[in-house]
Structures are given as C-alpha cells and as structure tokens.
PDB file of C-alpha atoms and ligand atoms in Angstrom:
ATOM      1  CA  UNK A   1    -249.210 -23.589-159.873  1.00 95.00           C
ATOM      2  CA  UNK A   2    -251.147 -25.126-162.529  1.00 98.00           C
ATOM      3  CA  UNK A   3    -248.730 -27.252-164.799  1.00 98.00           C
ATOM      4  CA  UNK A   4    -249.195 -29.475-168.317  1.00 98.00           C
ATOM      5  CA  UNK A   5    -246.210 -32.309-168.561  1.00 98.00           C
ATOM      6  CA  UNK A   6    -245.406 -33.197-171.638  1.00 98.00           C
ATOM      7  CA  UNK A   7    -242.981 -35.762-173.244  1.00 98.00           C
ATOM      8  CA  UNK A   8    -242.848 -38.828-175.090  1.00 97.00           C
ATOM      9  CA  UNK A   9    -243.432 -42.850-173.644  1.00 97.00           C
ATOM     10  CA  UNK A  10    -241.096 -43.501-170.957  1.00 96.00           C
ATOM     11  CA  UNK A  11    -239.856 -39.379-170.934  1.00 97.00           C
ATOM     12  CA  UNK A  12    -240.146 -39.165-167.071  1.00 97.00           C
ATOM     13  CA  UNK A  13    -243.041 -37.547-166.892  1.00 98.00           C
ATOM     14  CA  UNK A  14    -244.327 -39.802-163.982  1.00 98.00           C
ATOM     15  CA  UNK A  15    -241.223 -39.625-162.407  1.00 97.00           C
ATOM     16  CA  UNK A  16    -241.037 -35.740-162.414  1.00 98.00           C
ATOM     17  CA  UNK A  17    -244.499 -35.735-161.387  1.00 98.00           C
ATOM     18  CA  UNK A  18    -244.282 -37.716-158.057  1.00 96.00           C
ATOM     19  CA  UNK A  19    -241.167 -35.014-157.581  1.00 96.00           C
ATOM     20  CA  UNK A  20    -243.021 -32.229-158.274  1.00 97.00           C
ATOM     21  CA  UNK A  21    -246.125 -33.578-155.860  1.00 96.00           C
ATOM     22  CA  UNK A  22    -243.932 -34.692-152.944  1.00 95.00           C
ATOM     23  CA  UNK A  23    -241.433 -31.954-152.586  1.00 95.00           C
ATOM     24  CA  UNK A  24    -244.180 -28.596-153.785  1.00 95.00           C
ATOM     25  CA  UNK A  25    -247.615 -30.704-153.105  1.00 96.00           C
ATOM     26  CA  UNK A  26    -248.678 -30.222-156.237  1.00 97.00           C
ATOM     27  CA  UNK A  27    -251.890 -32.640-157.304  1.00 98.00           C
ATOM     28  CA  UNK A  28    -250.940 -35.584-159.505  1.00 98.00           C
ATOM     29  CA  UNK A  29    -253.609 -35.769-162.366  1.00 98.00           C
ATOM     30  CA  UNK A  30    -252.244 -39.139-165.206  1.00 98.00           C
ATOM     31  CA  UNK A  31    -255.117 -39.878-167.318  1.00 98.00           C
ATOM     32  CA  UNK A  32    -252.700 -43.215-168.027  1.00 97.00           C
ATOM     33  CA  UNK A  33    -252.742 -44.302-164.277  1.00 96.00           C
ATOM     34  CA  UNK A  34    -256.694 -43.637-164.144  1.00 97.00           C
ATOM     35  CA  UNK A  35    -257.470 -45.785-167.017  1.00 97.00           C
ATOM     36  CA  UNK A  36    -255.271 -48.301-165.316  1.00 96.00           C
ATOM     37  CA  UNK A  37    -256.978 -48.266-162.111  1.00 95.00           C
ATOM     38  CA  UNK A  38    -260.546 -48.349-163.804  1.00 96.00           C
ATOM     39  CA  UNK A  39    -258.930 -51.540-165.635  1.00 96.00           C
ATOM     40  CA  UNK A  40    -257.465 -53.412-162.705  1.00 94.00           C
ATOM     41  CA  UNK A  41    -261.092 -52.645-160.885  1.00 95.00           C
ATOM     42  CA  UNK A  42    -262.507 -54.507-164.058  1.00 97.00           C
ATOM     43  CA  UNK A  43    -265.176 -51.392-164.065  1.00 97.00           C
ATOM     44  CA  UNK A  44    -267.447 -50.581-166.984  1.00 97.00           C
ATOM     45  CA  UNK A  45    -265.137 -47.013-167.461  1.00 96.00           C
ATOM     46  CA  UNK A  46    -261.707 -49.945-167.393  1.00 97.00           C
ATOM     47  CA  UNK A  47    -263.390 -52.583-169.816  1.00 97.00           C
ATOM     48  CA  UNK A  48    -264.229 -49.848-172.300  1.00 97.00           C
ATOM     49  CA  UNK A  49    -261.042 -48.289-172.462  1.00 97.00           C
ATOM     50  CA  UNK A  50    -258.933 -51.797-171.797  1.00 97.00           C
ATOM     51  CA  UNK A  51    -258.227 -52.615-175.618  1.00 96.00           C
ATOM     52  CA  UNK A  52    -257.045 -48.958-176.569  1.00 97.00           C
ATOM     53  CA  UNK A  53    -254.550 -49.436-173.595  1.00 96.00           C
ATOM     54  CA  UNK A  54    -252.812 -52.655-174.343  1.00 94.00           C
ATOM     55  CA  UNK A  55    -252.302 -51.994-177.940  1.00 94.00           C
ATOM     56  CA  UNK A  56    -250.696 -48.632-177.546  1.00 95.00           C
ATOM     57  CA  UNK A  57    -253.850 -46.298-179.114  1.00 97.00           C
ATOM     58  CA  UNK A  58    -255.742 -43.226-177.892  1.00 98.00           C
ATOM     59  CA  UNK A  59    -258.632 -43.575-175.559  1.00 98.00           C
ATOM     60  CA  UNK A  60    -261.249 -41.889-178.050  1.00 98.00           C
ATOM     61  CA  UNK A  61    -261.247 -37.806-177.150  1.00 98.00           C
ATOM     62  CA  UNK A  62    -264.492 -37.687-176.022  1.00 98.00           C
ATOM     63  CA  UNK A  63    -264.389 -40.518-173.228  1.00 97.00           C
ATOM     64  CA  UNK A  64    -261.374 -38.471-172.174  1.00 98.00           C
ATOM     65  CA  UNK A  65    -262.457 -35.577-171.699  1.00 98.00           C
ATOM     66  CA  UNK A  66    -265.063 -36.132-169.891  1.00 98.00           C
ATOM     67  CA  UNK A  67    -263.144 -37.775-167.749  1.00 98.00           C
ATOM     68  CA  UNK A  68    -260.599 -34.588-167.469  1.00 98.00           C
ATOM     69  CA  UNK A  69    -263.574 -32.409-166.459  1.00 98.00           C
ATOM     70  CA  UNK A  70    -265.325 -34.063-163.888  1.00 97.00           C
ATOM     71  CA  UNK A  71    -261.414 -34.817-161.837  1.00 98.00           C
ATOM     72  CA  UNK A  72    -260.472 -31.036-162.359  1.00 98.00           C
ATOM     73  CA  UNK A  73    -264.420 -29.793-161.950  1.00 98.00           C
ATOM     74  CA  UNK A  74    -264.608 -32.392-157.942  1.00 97.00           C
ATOM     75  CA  UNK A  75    -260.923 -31.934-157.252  1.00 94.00           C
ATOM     76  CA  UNK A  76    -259.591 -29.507-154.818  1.00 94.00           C
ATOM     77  CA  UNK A  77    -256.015 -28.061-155.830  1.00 97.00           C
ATOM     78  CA  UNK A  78    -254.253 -26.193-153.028  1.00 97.00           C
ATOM     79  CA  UNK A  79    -251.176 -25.947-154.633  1.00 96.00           C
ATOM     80  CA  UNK A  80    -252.330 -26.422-157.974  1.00 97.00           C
ATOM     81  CA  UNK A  81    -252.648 -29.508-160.390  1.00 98.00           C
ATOM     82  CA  UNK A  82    -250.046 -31.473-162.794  1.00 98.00           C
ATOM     83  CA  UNK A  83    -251.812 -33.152-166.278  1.00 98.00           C
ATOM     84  CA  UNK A  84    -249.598 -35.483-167.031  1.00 98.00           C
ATOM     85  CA  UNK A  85    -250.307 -37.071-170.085  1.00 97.00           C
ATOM     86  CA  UNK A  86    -253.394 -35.320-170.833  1.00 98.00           C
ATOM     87  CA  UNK A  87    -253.636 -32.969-174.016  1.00 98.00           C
ATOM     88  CA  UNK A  88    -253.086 -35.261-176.931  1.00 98.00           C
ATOM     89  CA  UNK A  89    -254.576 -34.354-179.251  1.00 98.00           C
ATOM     90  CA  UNK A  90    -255.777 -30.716-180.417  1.00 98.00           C
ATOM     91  CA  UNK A  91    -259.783 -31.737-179.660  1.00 98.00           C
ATOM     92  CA  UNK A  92    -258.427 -32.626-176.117  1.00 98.00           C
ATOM     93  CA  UNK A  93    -256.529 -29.520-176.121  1.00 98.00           C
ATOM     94  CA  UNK A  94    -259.341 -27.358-176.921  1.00 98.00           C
ATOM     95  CA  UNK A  95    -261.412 -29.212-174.712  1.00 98.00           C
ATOM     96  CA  UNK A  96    -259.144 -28.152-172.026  1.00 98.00           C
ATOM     97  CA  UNK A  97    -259.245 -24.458-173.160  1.00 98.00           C
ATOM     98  CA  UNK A  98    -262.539 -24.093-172.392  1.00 98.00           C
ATOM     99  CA  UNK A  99    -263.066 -26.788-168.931  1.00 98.00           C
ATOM    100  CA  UNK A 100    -259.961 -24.106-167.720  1.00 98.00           C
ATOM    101  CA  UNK A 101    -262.095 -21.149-168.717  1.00 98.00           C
ATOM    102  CA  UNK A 102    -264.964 -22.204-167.153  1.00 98.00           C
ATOM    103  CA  UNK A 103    -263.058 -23.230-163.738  1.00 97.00           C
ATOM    104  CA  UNK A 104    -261.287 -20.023-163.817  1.00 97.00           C
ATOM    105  CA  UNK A 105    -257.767 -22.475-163.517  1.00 97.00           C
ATOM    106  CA  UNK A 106    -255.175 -21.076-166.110  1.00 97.00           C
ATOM    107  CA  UNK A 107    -252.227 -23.037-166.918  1.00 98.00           C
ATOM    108  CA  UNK A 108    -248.765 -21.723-165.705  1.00 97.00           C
ATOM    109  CA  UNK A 109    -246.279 -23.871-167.015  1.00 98.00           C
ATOM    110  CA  UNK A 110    -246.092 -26.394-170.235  1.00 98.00           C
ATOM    111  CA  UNK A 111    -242.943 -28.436-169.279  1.00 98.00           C
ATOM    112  CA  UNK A 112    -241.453 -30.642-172.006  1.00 98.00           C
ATOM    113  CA  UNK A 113    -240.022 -33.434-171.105  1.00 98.00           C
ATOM    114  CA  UNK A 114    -237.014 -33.787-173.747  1.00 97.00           C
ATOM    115  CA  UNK A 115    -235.606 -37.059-174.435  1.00 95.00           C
ATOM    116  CA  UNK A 116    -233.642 -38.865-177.390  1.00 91.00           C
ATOM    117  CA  UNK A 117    -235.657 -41.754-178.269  1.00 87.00           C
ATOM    118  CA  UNK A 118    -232.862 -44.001-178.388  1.00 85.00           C
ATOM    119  CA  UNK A 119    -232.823 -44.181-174.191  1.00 91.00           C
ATOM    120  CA  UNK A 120    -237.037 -44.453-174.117  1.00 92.00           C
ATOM    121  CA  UNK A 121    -237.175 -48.242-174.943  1.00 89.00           C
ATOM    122  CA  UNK A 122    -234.658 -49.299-172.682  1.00 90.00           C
ATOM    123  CA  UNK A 123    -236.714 -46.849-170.076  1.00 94.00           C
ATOM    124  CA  UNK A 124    -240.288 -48.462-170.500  1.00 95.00           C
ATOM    125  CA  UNK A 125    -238.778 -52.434-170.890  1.00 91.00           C
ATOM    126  CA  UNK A 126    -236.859 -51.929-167.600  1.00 93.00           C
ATOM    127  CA  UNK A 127    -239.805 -50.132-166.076  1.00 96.00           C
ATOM    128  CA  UNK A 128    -241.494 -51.780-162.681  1.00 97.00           C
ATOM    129  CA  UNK A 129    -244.594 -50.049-161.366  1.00 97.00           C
ATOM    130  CA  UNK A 130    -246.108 -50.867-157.888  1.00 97.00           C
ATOM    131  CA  UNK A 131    -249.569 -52.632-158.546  1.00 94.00           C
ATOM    132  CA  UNK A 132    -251.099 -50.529-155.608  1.00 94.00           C
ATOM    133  CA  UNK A 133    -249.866 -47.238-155.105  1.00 95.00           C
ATOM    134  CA  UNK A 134    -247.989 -46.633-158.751  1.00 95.00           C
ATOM    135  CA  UNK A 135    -244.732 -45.849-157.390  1.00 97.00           C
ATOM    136  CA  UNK A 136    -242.268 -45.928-160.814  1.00 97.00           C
ATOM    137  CA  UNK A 137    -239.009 -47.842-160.631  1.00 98.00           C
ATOM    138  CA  UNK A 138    -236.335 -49.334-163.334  1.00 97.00           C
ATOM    139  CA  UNK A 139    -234.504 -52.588-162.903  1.00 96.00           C
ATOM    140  CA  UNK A 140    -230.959 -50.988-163.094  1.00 96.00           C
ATOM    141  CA  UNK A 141    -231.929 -47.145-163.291  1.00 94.00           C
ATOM    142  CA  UNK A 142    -233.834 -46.702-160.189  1.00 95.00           C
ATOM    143  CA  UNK A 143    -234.350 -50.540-158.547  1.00 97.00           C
ATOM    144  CA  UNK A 144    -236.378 -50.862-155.570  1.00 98.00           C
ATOM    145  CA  UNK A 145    -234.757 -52.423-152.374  1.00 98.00           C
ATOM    146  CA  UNK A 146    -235.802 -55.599-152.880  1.00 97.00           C
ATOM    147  CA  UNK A 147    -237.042 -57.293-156.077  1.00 96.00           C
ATOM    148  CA  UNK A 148    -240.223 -56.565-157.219  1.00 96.00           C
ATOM    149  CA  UNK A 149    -241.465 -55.314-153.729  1.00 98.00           C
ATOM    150  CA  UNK A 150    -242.664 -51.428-153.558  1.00 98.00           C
ATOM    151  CA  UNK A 151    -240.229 -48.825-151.034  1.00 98.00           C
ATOM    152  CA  UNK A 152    -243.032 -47.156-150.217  1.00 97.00           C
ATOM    153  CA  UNK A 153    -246.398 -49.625-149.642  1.00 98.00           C
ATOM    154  CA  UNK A 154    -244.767 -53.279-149.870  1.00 98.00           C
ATOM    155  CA  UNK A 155    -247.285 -53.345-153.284  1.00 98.00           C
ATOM    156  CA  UNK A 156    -246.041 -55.950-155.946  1.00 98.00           C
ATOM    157  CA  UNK A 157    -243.921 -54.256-158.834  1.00 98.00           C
ATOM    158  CA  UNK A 158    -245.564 -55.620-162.214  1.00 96.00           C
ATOM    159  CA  UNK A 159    -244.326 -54.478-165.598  1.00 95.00           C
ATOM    160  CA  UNK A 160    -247.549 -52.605-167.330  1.00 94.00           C
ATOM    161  CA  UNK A 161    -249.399 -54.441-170.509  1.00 90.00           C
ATOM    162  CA  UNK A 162    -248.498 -51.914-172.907  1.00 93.00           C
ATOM    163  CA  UNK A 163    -244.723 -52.131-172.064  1.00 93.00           C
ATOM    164  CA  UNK A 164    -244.483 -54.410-174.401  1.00 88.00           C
ATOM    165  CA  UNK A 165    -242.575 -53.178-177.609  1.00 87.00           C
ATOM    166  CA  UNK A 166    -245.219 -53.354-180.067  1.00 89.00           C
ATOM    167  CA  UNK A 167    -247.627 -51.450-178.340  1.00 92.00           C
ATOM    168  CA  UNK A 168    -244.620 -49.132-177.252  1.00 92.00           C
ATOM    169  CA  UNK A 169    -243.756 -48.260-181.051  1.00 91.00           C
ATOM    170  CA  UNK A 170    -247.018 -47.713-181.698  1.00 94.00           C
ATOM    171  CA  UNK A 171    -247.370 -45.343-178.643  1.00 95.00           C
ATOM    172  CA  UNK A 172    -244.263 -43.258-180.008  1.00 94.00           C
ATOM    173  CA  UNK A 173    -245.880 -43.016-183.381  1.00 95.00           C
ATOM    174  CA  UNK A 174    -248.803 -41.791-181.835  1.00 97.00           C
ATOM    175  CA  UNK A 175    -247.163 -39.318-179.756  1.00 97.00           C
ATOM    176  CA  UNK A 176    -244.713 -38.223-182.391  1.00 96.00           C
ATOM    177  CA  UNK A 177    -248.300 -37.819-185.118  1.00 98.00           C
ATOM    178  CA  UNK A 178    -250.828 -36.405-183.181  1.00 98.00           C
ATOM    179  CA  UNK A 179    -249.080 -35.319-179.277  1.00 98.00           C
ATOM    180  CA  UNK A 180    -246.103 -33.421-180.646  1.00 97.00           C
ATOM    181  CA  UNK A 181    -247.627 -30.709-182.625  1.00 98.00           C
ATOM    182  CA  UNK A 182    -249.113 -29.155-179.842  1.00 98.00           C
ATOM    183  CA  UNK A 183    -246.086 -28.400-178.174  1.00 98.00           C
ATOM    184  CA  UNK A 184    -246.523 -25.171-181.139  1.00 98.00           C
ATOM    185  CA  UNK A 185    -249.953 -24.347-179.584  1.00 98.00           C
ATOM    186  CA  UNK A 186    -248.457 -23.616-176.055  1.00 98.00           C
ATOM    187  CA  UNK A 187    -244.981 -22.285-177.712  1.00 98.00           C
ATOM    188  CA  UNK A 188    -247.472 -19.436-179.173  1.00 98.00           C
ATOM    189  CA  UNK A 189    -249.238 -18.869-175.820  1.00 97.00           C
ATOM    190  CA  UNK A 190    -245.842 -18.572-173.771  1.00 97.00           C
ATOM    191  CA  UNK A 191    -246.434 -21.581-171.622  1.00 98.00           C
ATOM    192  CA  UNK A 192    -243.361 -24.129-173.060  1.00 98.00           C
ATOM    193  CA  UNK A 193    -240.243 -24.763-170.783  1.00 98.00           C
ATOM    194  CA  UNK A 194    -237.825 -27.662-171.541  1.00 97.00           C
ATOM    195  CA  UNK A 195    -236.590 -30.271-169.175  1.00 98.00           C
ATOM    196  CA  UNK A 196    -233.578 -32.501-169.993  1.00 97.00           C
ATOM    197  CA  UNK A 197    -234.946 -35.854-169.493  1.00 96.00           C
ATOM    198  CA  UNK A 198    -231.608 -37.232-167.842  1.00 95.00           C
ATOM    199  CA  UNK A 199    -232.581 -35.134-165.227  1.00 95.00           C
ATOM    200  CA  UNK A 200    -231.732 -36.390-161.514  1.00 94.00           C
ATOM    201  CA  UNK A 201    -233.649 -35.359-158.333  1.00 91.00           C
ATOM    202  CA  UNK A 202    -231.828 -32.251-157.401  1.00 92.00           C
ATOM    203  CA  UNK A 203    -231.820 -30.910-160.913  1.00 95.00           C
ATOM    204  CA  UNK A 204    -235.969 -30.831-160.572  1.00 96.00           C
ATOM    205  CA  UNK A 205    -235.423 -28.424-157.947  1.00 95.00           C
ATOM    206  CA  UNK A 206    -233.007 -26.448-159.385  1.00 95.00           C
ATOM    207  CA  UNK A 207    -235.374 -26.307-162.832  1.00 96.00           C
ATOM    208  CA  UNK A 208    -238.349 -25.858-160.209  1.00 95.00           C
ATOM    209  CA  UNK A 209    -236.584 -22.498-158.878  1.00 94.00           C
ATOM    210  CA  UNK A 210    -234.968 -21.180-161.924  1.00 94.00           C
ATOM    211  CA  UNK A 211    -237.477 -22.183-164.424  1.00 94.00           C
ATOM    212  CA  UNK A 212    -240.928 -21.846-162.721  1.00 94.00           C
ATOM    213  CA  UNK A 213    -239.944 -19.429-159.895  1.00 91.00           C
ATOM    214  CA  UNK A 214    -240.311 -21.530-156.738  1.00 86.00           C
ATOM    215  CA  UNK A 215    -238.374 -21.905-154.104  1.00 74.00           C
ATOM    216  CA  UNK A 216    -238.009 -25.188-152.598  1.00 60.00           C
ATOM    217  CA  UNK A 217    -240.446 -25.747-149.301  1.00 53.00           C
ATOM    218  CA  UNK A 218    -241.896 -22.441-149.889  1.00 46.00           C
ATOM    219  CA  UNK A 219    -245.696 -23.756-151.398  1.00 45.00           C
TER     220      UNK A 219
HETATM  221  P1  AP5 B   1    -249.565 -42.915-170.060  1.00 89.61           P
HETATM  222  O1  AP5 B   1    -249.695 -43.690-168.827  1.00 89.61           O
HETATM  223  O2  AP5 B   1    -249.666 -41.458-170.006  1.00 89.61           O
HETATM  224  O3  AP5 B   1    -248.234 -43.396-170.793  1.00 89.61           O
HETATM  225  P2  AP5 B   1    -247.165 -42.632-171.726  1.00 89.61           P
HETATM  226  O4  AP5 B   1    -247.489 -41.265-172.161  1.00 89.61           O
HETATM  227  O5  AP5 B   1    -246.882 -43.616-172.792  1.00 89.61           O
HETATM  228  O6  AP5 B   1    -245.982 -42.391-170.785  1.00 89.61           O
HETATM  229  P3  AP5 B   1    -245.343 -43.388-169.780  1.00 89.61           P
HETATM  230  O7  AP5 B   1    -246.178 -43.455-168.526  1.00 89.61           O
HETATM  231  O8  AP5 B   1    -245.021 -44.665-170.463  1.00 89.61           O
HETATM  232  O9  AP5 B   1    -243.951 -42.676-169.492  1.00 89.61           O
HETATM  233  P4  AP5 B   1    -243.563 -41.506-168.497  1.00 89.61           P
HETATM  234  O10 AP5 B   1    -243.184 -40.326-169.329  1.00 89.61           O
HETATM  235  O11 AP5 B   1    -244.575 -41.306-167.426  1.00 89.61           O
HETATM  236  O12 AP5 B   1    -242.232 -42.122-167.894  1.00 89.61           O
HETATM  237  P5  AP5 B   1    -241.905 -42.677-166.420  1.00 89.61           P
HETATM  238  O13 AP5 B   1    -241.798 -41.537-165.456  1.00 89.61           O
HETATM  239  O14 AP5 B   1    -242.800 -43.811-166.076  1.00 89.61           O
HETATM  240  O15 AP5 B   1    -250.682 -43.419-171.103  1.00 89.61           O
HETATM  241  C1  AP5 B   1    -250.880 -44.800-171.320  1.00 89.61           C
HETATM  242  C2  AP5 B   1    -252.005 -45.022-172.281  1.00 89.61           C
HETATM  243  O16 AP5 B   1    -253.235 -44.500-171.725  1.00 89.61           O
HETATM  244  C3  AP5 B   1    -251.900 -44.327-173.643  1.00 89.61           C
HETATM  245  O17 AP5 B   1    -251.115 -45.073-174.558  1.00 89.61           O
HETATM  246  C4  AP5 B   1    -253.376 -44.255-174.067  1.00 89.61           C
HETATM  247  O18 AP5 B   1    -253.819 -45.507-174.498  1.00 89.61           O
HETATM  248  C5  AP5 B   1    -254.059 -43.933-172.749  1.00 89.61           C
HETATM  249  N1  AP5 B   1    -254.161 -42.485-172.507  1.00 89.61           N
HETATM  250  C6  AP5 B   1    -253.580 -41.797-171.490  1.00 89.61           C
HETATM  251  N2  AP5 B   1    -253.865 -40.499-171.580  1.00 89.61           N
HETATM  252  C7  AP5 B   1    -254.634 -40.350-172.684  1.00 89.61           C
HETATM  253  C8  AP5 B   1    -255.218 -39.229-173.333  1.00 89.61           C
HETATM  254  N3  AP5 B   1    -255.041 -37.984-172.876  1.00 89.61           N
HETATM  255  N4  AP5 B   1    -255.939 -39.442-174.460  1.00 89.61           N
HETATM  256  C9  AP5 B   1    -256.119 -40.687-174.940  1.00 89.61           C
HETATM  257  N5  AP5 B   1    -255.584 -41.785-174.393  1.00 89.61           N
HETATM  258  C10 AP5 B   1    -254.840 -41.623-173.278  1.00 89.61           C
HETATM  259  O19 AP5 B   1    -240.405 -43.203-166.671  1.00 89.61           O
HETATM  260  C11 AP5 B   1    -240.155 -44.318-167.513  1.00 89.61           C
HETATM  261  C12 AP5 B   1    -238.986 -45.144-166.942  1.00 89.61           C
HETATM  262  O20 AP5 B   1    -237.784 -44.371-167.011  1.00 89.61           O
HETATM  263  C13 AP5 B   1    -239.169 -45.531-165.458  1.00 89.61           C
HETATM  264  O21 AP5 B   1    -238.697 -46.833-165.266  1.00 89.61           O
HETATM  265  C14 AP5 B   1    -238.327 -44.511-164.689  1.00 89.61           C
HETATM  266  O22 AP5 B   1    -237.804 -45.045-163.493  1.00 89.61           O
HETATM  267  C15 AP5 B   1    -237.217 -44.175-165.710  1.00 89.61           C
HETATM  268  N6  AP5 B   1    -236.826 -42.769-165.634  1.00 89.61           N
HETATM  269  C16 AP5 B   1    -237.666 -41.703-165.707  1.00 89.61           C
HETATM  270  N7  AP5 B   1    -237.001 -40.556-165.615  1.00 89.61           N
HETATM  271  C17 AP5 B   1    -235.691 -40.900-165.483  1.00 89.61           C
HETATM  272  C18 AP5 B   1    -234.474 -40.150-165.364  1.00 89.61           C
HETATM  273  N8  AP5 B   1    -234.474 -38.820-165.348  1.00 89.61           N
HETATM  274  N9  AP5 B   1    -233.314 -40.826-165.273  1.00 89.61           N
HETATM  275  C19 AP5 B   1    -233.311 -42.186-165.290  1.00 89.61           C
HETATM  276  N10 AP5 B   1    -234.406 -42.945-165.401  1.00 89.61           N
HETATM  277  C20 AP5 B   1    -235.586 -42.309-165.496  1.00 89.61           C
HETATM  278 MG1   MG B   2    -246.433 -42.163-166.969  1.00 89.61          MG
END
C-alpha cells in the first residue's frame, strides 16, 4: 500500500509512521529525517539544506525533489512506501504525479493527520528524538525508560534545532500557506482519509482495518 501522511508540525505523523512500518512493514520515507541525517553527517546535500532547517523554511522544491525520485526510483517497497512529510507544495506535488507515473507506483491512501493546534506546541517542545535511530518520544506523553536514553538502540535523545518556537511558528505558517491547500488536490482524486491526532496505538489498527482495508498481520 502506497500511502501520503499528511498533518501539521508535531501532528504525529512520525509517530503513526513507525506504527504503520512496524506492525504492516510498510517503508518509512521523511524527507525531514533525511535532511537531518545529511546534516548531522555535515555532507555537502546537509550543509546546503542546514539553514532552511533550523529556521523553520522549505528546502527549495527542486533540491527536494530530486531527492524524492532517486529514494522512490533505488528503493525497493514490498509492502509499499509511507511519504511522510513530502508534498508541500503543489510543484512538489506535481513533481510527484509524474515520478509515480513513471514508476508505475500509484498512491492508495492520503491520511490526514488532524490536530487542534493548541496541543502541537506543547507536542514539538516536549519532543525527544534518538540521535541515532530517530525513535520519537515526549517528556510526559510518551517518556522513554530512562532519561534521555533511546528504548530501542541506547542512542542519546536530543531535542531537534527547529523545535525551538520561532522556527516552530514559522513552520505552522508555512504548513497552514502553502501544505494545507493540497489536502483539496487529493480530496478531488479520492485519496483523503482523516485520522484523529489523539490517536493511541490500538486505534491505528483499528483506522488501519476500517479505513484502509487491512487486517492486522495480514501484509
Ligand atoms: P519534518 O521533519 O517533516 O517536520 P514537520 O512536518 O514539521 O513535522 P514534525 O516531524 O515536527 O512532526 P510529526 O507530525 O512527525 O510529529 P511527531 O510524530 O514527531 O520537516 C522538518 C523540516 O524539513 C521542514 O521544516 C523543512 O525545512 C524540511 N522539509 C521536510 N520535508 C520537506 C519538503 N517536502 N519540502 C521542503 N522542505 C522540507 O510527534 C510530535 C510529538 O507529539 C512527539 O513528541 C510524539 O511523541 C507526540 N505525539 C505524536 N502523536 C501523538 C499522539 N497520538 N498522542 C500523544 N502524543 C503524540
Ligand atoms: Mg516528523
């Protein structure tokens, strides 16, 4: 199943994601944690796209899409691929139109990750992410076992650079300006179903089986 997950900063989108990819093996595509990697590498890709990052603006389309079409064009998808993150904007989104054409991939599912933005600051200024294997966690919400160590690797949990508020704000404005509107380009095609972003674990695979048709273990 081929799925686009959509939502504003600090939405769950991640979260779901790393849901979605352990329980139905679906592939885990975050433009977001690629630039970050590229950064913390200190790579030429990282250093170029470094200032965008940290002050809450778009990587520039172009750079992106690349990007997008050389992971989806290498990748190998079993079970399918999750974009988290990744259309935009409506030059990414026609960008995608066509690399999806040409791979002979259609998209499934647009889920919408719906969330009152009241609750998305507290999200992202409580967030912890593990420095080496990008496990998400919250300091009250969902805490790892022991302070600032990952569950999962024993990675250090470090808050991310553009976590701070000002670069947060800036990221909502974005989303809400340029990220929103395309949620009407997918409504049109079909694709558009709408998660409640209080969601817990076992209400992903209850949306998972009454929403997208799967049943749990069976892909
Ligand atoms: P990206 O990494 O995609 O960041 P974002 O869209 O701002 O979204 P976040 O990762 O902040 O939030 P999320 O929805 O994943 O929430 P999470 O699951 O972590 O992009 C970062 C930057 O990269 C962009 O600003 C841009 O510069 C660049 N970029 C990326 N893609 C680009 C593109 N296509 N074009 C151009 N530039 C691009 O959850 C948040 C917190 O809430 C966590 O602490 C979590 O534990 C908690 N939480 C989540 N769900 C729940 C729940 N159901 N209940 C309780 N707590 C929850
Ligand atoms: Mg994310």
């Amino acid at each position: 199943m081929n799925l686009l997950i959509m939502g504003k900063p600090g939405a769950g989108k991640g979260t779901l994601a790393s849901i979605l990819q352990d329980n139905y093996h679906i592939t885990h595509i975050s433009t977001g944690n690629i630039f970050r990697e590229e950064i913390a590498k200190r790579s030429p890709l990282g250093l170029a796209v470094e200032n965008f990052i940290t002050k809450g603006e778009l990587v520039p389309d172009e750079l992106t899409n690349q990007i997008v079409k050389s992971v989806l064009s290498e990748g190998d998808f079993p079970n399918g691929f999750m974009l988290d993150g990744y259309p935009r904007t409506k030059d990414q989104a026609m960008a995608l139109d066509l690399i999806l054409a040409e791979l002979n991939m259609p998209l499934n599912f647009v889920v919408d990750i719906e969330v009152e933005d009241d609750v998305l600051l507290q999200r992202i200024t409580g967030r912890r992410v593990c420095s080496q294997c990008n496990t998400i966690y919250h300091i009250t919400l969902h805490p790892s076992t022991k302070i600032d160590v990952c569950d999962v690797c024993g990675g250090e949990l470090i808050q991310r650079e553009d976590d701070k508020e000002e670069s947060v704000k800036n990221r909502i404005r974005i989303y809400n300006q340029k990220t929103e509107p395309l949620l009407d380009y997918y409504r049109q095609k079909g694709l558009v179903v709408t998660l409640d972003g209080r969601f817990k674990r076992e209400d992903v695979f209850e949306f998972v089986e009454m929403k997208l048709g799967v049943t749990h273990g069976n892909n």
